[in-house]
CSV table of C-alpha atoms in Angstrom, one decimal:
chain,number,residue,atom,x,y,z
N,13,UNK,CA,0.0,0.0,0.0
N,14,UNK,CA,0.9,3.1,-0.5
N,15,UNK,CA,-0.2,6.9,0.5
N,16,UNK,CA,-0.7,7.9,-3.6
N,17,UNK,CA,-3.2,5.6,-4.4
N,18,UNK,CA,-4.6,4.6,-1.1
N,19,UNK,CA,-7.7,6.2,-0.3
N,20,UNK,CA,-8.5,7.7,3.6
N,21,UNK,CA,-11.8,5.6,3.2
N,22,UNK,CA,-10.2,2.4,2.4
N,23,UNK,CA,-7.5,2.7,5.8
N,24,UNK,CA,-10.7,4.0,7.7
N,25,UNK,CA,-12.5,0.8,6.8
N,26,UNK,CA,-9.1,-1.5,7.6
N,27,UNK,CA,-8.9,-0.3,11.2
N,28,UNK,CA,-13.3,-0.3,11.5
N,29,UNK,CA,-13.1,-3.9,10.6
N,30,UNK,CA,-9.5,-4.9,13.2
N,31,UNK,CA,-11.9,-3.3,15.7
N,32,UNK,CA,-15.1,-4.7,14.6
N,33,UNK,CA,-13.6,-8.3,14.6
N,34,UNK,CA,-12.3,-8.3,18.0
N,35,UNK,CA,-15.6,-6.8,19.6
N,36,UNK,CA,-13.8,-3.6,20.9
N,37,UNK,CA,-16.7,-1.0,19.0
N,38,UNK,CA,-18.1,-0.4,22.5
N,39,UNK,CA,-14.9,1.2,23.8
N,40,UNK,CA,-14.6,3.4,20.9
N,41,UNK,CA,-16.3,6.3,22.2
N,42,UNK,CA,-14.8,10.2,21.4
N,43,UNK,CA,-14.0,10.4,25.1
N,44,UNK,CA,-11.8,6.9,24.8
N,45,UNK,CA,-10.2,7.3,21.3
N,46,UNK,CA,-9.5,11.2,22.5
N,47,UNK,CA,-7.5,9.6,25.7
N,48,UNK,CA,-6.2,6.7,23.5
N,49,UNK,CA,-4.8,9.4,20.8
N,50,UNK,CA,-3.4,11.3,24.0
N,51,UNK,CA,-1.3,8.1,25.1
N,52,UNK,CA,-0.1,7.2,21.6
N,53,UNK,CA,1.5,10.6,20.8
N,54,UNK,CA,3.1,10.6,24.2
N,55,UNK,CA,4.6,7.4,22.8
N,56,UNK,CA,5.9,9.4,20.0
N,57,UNK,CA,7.2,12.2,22.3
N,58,UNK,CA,9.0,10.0,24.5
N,59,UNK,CA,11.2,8.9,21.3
N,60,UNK,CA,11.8,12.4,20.5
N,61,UNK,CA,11.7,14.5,24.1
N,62,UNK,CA,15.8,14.7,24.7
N,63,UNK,CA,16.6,14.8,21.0
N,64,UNK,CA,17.3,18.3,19.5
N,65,UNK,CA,15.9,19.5,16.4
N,66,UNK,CA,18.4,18.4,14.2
N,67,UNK,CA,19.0,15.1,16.0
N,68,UNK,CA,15.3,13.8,15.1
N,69,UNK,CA,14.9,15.3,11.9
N,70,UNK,CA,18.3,12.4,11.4
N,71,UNK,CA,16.0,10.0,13.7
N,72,UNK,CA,13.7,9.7,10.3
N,73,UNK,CA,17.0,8.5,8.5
N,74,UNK,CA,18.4,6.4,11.5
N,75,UNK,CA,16.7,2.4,10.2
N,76,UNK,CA,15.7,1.4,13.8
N,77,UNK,CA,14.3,4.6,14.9
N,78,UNK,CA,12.5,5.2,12.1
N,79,UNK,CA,11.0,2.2,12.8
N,80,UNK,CA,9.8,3.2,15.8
N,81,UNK,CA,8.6,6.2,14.5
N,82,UNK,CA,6.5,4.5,11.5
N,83,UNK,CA,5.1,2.0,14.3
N,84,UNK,CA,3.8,5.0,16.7
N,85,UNK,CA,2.5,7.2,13.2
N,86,UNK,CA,0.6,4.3,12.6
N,87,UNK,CA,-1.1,3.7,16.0
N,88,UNK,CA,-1.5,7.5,15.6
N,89,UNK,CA,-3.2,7.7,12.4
N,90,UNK,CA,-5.4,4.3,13.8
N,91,UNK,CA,-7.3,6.2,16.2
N,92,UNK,CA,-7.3,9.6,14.2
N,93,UNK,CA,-9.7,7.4,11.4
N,94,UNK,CA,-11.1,5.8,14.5
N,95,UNK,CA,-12.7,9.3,15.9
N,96,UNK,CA,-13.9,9.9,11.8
N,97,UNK,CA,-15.6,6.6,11.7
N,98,UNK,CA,-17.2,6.9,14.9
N,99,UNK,CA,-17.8,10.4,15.5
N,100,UNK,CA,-19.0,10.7,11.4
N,101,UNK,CA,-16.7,13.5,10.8
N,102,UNK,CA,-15.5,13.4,6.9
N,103,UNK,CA,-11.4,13.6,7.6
N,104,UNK,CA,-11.0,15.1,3.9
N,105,UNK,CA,-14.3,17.4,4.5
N,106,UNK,CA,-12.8,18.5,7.9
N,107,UNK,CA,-9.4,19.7,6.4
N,108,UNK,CA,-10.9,21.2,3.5
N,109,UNK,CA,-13.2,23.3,5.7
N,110,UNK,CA,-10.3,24.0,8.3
N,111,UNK,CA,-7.4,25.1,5.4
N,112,UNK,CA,-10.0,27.7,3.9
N,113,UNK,CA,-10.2,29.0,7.2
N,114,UNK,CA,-6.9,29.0,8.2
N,115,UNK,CA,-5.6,30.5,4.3
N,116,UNK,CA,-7.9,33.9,5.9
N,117,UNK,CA,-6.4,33.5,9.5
N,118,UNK,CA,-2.6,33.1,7.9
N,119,UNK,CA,-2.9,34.9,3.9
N,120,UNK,CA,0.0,33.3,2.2
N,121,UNK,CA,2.6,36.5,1.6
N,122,UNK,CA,2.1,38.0,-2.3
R,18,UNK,CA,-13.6,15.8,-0.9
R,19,UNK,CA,-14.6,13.0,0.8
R,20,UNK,CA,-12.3,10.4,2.4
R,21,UNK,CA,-14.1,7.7,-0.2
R,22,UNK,CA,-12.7,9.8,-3.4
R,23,UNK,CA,-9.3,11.4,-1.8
R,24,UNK,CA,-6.0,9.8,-1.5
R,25,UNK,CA,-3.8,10.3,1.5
R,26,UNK,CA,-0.8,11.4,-0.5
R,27,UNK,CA,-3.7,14.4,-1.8
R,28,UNK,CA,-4.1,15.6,1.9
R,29,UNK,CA,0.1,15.1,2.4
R,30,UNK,CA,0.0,17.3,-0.8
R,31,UNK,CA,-2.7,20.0,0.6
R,32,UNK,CA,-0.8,21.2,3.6
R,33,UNK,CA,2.5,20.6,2.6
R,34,UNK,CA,1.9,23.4,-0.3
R,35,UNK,CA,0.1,25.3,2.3
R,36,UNK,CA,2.9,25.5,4.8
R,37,UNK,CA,5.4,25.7,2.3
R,38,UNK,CA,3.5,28.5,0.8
R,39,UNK,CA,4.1,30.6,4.2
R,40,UNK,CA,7.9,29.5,4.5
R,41,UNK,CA,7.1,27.1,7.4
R,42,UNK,CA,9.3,24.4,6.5
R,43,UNK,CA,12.1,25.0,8.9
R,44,UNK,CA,9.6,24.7,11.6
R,45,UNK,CA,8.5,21.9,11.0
R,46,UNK,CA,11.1,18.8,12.4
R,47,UNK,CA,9.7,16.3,13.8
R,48,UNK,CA,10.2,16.9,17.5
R,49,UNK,CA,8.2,20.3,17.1
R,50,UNK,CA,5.7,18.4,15.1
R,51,UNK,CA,5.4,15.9,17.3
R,52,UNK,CA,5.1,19.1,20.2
R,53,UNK,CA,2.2,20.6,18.1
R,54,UNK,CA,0.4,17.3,17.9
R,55,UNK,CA,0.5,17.3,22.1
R,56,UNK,CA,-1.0,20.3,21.6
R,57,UNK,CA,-4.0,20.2,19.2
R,58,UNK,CA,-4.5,16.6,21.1
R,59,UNK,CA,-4.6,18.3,24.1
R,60,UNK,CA,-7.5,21.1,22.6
R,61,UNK,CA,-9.6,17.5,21.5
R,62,UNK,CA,-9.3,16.6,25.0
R,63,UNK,CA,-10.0,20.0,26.0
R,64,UNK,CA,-13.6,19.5,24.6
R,65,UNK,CA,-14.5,16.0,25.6
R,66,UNK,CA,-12.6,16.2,29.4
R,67,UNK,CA,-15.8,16.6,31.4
R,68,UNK,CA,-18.2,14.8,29.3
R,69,UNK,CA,-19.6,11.2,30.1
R,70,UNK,CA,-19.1,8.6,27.4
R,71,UNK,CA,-21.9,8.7,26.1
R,72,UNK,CA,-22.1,12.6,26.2
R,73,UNK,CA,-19.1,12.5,23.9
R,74,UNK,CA,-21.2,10.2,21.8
R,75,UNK,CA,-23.8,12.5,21.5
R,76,UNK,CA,-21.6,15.6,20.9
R,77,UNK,CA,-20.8,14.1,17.4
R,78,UNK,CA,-24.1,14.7,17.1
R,79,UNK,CA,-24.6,18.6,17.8
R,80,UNK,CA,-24.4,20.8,15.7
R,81,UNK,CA,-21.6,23.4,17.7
R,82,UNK,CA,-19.5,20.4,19.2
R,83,UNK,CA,-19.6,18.7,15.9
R,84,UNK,CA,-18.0,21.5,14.2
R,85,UNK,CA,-15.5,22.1,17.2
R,86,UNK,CA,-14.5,18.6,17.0
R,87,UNK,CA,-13.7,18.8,13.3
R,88,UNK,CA,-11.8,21.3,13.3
R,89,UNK,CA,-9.8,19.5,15.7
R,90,UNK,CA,-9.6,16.3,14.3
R,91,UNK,CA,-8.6,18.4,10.9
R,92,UNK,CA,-5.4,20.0,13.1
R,93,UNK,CA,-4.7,17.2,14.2
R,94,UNK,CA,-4.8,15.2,10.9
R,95,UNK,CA,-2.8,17.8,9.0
R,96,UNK,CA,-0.1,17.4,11.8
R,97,UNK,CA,0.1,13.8,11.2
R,98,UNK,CA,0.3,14.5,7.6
R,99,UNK,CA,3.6,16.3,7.9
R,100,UNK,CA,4.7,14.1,10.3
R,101,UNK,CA,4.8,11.8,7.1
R,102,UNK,CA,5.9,14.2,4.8
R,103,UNK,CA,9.3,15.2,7.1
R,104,UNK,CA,10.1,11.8,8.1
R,105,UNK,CA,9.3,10.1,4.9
R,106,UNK,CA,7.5,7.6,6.3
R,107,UNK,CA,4.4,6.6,4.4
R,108,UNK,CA,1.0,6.3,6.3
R,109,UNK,CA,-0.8,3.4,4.7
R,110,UNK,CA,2.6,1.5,4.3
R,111,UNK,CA,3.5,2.1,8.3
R,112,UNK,CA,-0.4,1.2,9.2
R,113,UNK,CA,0.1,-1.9,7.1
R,114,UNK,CA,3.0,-3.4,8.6
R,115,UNK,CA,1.6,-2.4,12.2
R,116,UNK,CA,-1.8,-4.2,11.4
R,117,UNK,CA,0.1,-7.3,10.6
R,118,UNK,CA,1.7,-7.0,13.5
R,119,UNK,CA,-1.3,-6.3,15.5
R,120,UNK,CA,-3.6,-9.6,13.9
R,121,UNK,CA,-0.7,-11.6,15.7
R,122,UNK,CA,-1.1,-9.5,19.2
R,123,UNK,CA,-4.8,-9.2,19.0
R,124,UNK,CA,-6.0,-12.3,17.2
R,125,UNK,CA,-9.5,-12.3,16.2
R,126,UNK,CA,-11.7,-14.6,18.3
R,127,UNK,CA,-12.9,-17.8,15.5
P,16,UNK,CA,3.5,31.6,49.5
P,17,UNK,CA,6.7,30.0,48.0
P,18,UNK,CA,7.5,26.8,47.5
P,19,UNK,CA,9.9,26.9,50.4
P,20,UNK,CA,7.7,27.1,53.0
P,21,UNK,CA,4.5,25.5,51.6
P,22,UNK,CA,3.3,22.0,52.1
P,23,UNK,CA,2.1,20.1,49.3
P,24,UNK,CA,-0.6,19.1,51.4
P,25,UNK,CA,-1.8,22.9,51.7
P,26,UNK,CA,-1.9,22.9,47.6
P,27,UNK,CA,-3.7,20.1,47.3
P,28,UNK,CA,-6.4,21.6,49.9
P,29,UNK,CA,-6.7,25.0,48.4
P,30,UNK,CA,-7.3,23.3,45.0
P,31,UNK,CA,-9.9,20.8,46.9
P,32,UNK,CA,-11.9,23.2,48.1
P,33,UNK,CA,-11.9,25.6,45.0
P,34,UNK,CA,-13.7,22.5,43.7
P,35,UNK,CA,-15.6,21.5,46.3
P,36,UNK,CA,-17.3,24.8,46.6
P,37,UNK,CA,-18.2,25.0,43.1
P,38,UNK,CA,-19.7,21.3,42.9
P,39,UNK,CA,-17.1,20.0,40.7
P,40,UNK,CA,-16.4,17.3,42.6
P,41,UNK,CA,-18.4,14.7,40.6
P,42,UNK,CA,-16.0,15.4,37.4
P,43,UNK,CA,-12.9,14.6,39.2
P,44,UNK,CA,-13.0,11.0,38.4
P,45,UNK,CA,-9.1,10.0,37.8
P,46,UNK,CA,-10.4,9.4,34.3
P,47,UNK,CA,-11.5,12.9,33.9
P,48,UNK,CA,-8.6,14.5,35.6
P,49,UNK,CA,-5.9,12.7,33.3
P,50,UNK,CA,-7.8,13.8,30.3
P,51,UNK,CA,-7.8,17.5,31.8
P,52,UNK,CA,-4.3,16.8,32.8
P,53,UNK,CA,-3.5,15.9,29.0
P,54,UNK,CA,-5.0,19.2,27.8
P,55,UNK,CA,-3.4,21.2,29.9
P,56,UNK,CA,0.0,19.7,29.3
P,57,UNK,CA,-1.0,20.6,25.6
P,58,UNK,CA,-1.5,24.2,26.1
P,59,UNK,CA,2.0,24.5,28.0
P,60,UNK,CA,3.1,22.6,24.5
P,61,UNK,CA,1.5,25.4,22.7
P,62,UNK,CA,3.6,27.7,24.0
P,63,UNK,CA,6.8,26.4,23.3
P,64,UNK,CA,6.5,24.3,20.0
P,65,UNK,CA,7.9,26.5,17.4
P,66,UNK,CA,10.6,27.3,19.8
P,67,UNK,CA,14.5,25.7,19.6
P,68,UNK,CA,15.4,25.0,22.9
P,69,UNK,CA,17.5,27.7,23.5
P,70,UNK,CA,14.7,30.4,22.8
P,71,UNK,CA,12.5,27.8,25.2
P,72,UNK,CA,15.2,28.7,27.7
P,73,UNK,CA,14.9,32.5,27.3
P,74,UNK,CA,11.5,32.3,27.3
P,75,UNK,CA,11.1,32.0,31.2
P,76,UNK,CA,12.6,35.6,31.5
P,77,UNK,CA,10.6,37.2,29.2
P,78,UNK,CA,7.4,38.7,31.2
P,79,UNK,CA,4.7,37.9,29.1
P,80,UNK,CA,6.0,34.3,28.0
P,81,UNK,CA,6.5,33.7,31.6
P,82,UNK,CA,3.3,34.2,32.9
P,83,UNK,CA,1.7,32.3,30.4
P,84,UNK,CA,3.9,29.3,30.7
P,85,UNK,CA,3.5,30.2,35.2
P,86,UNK,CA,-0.5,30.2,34.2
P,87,UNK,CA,-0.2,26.7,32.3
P,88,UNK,CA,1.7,25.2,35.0
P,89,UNK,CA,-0.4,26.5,37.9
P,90,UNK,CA,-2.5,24.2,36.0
P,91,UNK,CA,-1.2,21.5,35.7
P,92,UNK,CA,-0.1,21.4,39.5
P,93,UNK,CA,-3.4,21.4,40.3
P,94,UNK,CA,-4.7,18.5,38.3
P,95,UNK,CA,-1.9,16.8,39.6
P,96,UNK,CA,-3.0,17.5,43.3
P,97,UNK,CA,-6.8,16.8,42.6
P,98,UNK,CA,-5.0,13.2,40.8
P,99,UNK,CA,-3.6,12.8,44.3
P,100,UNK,CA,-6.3,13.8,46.6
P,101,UNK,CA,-9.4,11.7,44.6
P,102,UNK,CA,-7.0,8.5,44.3
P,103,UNK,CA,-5.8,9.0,47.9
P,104,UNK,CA,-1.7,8.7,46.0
P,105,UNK,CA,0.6,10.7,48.6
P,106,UNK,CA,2.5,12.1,46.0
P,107,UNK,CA,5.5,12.7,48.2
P,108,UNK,CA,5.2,8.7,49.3
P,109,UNK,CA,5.2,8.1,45.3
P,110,UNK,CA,7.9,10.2,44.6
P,111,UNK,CA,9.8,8.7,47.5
P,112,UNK,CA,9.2,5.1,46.0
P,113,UNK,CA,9.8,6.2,42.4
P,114,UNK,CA,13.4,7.8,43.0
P,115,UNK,CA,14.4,4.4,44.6
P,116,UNK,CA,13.6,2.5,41.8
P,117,UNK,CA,14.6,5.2,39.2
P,118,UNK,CA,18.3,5.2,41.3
P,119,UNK,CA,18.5,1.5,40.7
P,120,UNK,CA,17.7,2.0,36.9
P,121,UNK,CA,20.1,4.9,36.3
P,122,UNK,CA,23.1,4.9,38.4
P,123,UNK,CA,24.4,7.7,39.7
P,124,UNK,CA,28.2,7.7,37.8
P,125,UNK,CA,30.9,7.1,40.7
G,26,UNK,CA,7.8,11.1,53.6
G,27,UNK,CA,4.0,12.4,53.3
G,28,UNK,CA,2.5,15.4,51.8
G,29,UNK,CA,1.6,16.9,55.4
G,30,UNK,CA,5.2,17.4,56.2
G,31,UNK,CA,7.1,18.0,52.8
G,32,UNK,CA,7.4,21.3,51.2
G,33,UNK,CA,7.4,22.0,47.5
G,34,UNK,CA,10.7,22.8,47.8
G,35,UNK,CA,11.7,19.3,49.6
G,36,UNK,CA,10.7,17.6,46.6
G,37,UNK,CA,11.5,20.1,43.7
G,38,UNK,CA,15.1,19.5,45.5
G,39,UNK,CA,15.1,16.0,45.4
G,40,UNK,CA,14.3,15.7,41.7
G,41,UNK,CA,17.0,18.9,40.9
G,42,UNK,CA,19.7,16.9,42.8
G,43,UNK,CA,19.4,12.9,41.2
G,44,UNK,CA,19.4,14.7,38.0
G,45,UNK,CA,22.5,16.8,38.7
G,46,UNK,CA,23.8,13.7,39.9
G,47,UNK,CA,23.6,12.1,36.4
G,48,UNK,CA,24.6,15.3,34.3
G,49,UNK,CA,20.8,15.1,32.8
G,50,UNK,CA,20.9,19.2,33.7
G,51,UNK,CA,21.7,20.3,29.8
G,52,UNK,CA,18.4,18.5,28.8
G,53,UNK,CA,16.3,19.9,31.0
G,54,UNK,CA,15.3,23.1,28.5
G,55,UNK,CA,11.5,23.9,29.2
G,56,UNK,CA,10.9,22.7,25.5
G,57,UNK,CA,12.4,19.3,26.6
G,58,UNK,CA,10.6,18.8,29.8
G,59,UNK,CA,7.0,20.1,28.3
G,60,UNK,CA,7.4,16.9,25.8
G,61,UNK,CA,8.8,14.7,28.5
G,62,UNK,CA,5.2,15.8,30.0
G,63,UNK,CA,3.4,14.9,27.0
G,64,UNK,CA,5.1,11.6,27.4
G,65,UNK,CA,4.4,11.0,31.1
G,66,UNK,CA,0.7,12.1,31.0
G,67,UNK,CA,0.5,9.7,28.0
G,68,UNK,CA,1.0,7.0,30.1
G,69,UNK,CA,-1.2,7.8,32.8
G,70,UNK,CA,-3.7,7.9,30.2
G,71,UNK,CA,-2.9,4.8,28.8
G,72,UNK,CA,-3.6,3.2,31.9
G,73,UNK,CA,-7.3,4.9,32.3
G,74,UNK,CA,-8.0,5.1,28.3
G,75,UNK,CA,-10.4,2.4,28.1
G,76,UNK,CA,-12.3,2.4,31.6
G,77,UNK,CA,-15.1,4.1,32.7
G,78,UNK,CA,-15.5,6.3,35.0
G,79,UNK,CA,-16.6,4.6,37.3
G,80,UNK,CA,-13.9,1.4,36.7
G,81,UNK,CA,-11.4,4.7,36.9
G,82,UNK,CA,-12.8,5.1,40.7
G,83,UNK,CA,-12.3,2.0,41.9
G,84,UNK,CA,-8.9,1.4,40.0
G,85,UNK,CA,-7.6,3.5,42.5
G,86,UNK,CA,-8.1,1.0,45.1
G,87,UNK,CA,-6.9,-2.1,43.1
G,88,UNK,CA,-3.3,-2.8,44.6
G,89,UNK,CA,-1.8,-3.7,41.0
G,90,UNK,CA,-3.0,-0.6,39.2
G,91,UNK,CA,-3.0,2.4,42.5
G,92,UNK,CA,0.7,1.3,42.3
G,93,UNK,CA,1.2,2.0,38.4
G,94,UNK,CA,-1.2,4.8,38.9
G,95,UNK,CA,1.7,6.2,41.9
G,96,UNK,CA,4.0,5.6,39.5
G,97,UNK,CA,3.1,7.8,36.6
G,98,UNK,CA,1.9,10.3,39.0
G,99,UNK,CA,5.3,10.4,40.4
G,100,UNK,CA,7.2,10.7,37.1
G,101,UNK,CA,4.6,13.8,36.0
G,102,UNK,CA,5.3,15.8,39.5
G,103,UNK,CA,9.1,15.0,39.1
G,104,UNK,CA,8.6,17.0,35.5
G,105,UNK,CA,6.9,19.2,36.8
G,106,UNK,CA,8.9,20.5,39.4
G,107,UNK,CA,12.0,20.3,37.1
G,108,UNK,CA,9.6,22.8,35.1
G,109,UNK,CA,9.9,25.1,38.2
G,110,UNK,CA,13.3,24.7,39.1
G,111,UNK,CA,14.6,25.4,35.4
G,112,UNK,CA,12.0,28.4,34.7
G,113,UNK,CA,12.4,29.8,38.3
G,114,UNK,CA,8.6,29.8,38.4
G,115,UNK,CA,7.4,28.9,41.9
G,116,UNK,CA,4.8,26.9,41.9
G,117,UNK,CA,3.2,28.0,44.7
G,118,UNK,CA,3.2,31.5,43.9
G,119,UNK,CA,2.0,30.5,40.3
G,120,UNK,CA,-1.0,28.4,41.7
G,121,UNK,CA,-1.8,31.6,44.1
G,122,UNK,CA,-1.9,33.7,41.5
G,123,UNK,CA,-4.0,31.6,39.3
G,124,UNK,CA,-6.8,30.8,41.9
G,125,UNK,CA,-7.3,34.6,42.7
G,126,UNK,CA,-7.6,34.6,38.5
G,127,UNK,CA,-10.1,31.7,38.5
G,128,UNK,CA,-11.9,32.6,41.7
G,129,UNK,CA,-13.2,35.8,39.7
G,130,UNK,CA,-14.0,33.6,36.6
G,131,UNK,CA,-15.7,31.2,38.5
G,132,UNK,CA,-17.3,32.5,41.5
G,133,UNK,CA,-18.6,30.4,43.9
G,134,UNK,CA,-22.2,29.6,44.6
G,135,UNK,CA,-23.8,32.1,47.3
């Protein structure tokens, strides 16, 4: 798989159905998956807290690190399409609708 | 858009131009990003904190917390998208190798 | 007050009866307070994400970044004395018990 | 020790010293310890993520899990007052200062 020609809807339906086969729907509330995403980017701070800028921008490079960085981006992105499955939001809609606002809030210099 | 006809790599694409549009890019390592993804998880939780469970279930549902939450899960998407553009690290391909790894974890009952 | 001559004890009461006196109580399920905890740890995040570390550093002596990051940790300190007075933690006892383990894990160099 | 008889400053000492005591000092910038935070409340929340609220009550009282909850609790106030000692910000003077605030946003009940 790959991000170019993988659609948000078909990774929102892979982690629905993970869920949906081990019967964990009913702890997938907002409140949970808000305190779940909460825990899982701590994960991803606690790789990065004592590294300085330059240090994890060559943490992406570095094989085993990246590794661990691709394994918490995914548990990340999990419970990001999670909260649109279950809370309805559109993810694509939600950007769309948030970048028009923030191209007023921040206009681009000329 | 809508997540059934928009790719991942088209949301990487949307605020990458964005932010590269307003000379963000040195900003954007992945230690602060990872920082800025505390933070807009940390306004999600900021909505839900007091609610009941099913309160947060119902907030999906009303009109002015629906919107609030949406443009948080939208912030909080777009940082996970630059996340992946900075490190490199492809989104479906990490969420595919971590569910693999999950089916063996979390087997699904027969 | 100062730290030097305040118990922790006599923080964790003013912030109990701040609550108590407005009927908040019922919301300070640990639950609850580690999701307020979580947001408020992602506004003091806010504050310093675009920063390097060494402007993070200069940042407690400028007056105005100062109070702002003195506001977010007044509350945080207090989430983490309502943690300790609705779970009954002595969180002097657990900071006792925690350096003894952490001086076993990371020794001090001779 | 107990929170009746320890002052801020007891513990905000302890914490100063063990890491002086292992040359962590240079990594203690505020933008380090506000992700090391992030990190440590993350894993207070994964240990509440998926109870309720009421399960998150009585957890509390459930040997195995008060322990772990002691633990993180421990690890966050450490941060926390590593936060004061490296921003000079006295926590009790902060916390003062932001009940007087809140005390006029939030007035009591009559």
């Amino acid at each position: 798989m790959a991000d170019a020609t993988t659609s948000v809807e078909a990774l929102k339906d892979g982690i629905r159905r993970f869920a949906a086969a081990r019967g964990w729907e009913p702890y997938h509330t907002p409140k949970n998956l808000a305190m779940a995403l909460a825990s899982e980017v701590g994960e991803l701070c606690d790789i990065l807290r004592w590294l300085t800028a330059e240090e994890s921008v060559a943490a992406a490079s570095d094989a085993v690190t990246r590794a661990a960085l691709a394994d918490e981006l995914a548990d990340i992105a999990n419970i990001v399409f999670l909260l649109s499955v279950h809370t309805g939001i559109d993810l694509s809609d939600a950007v769309a609708v948030k970048m028009t606002k923030n191209a007023i809030k921040y206009p681009a210099p000329a």
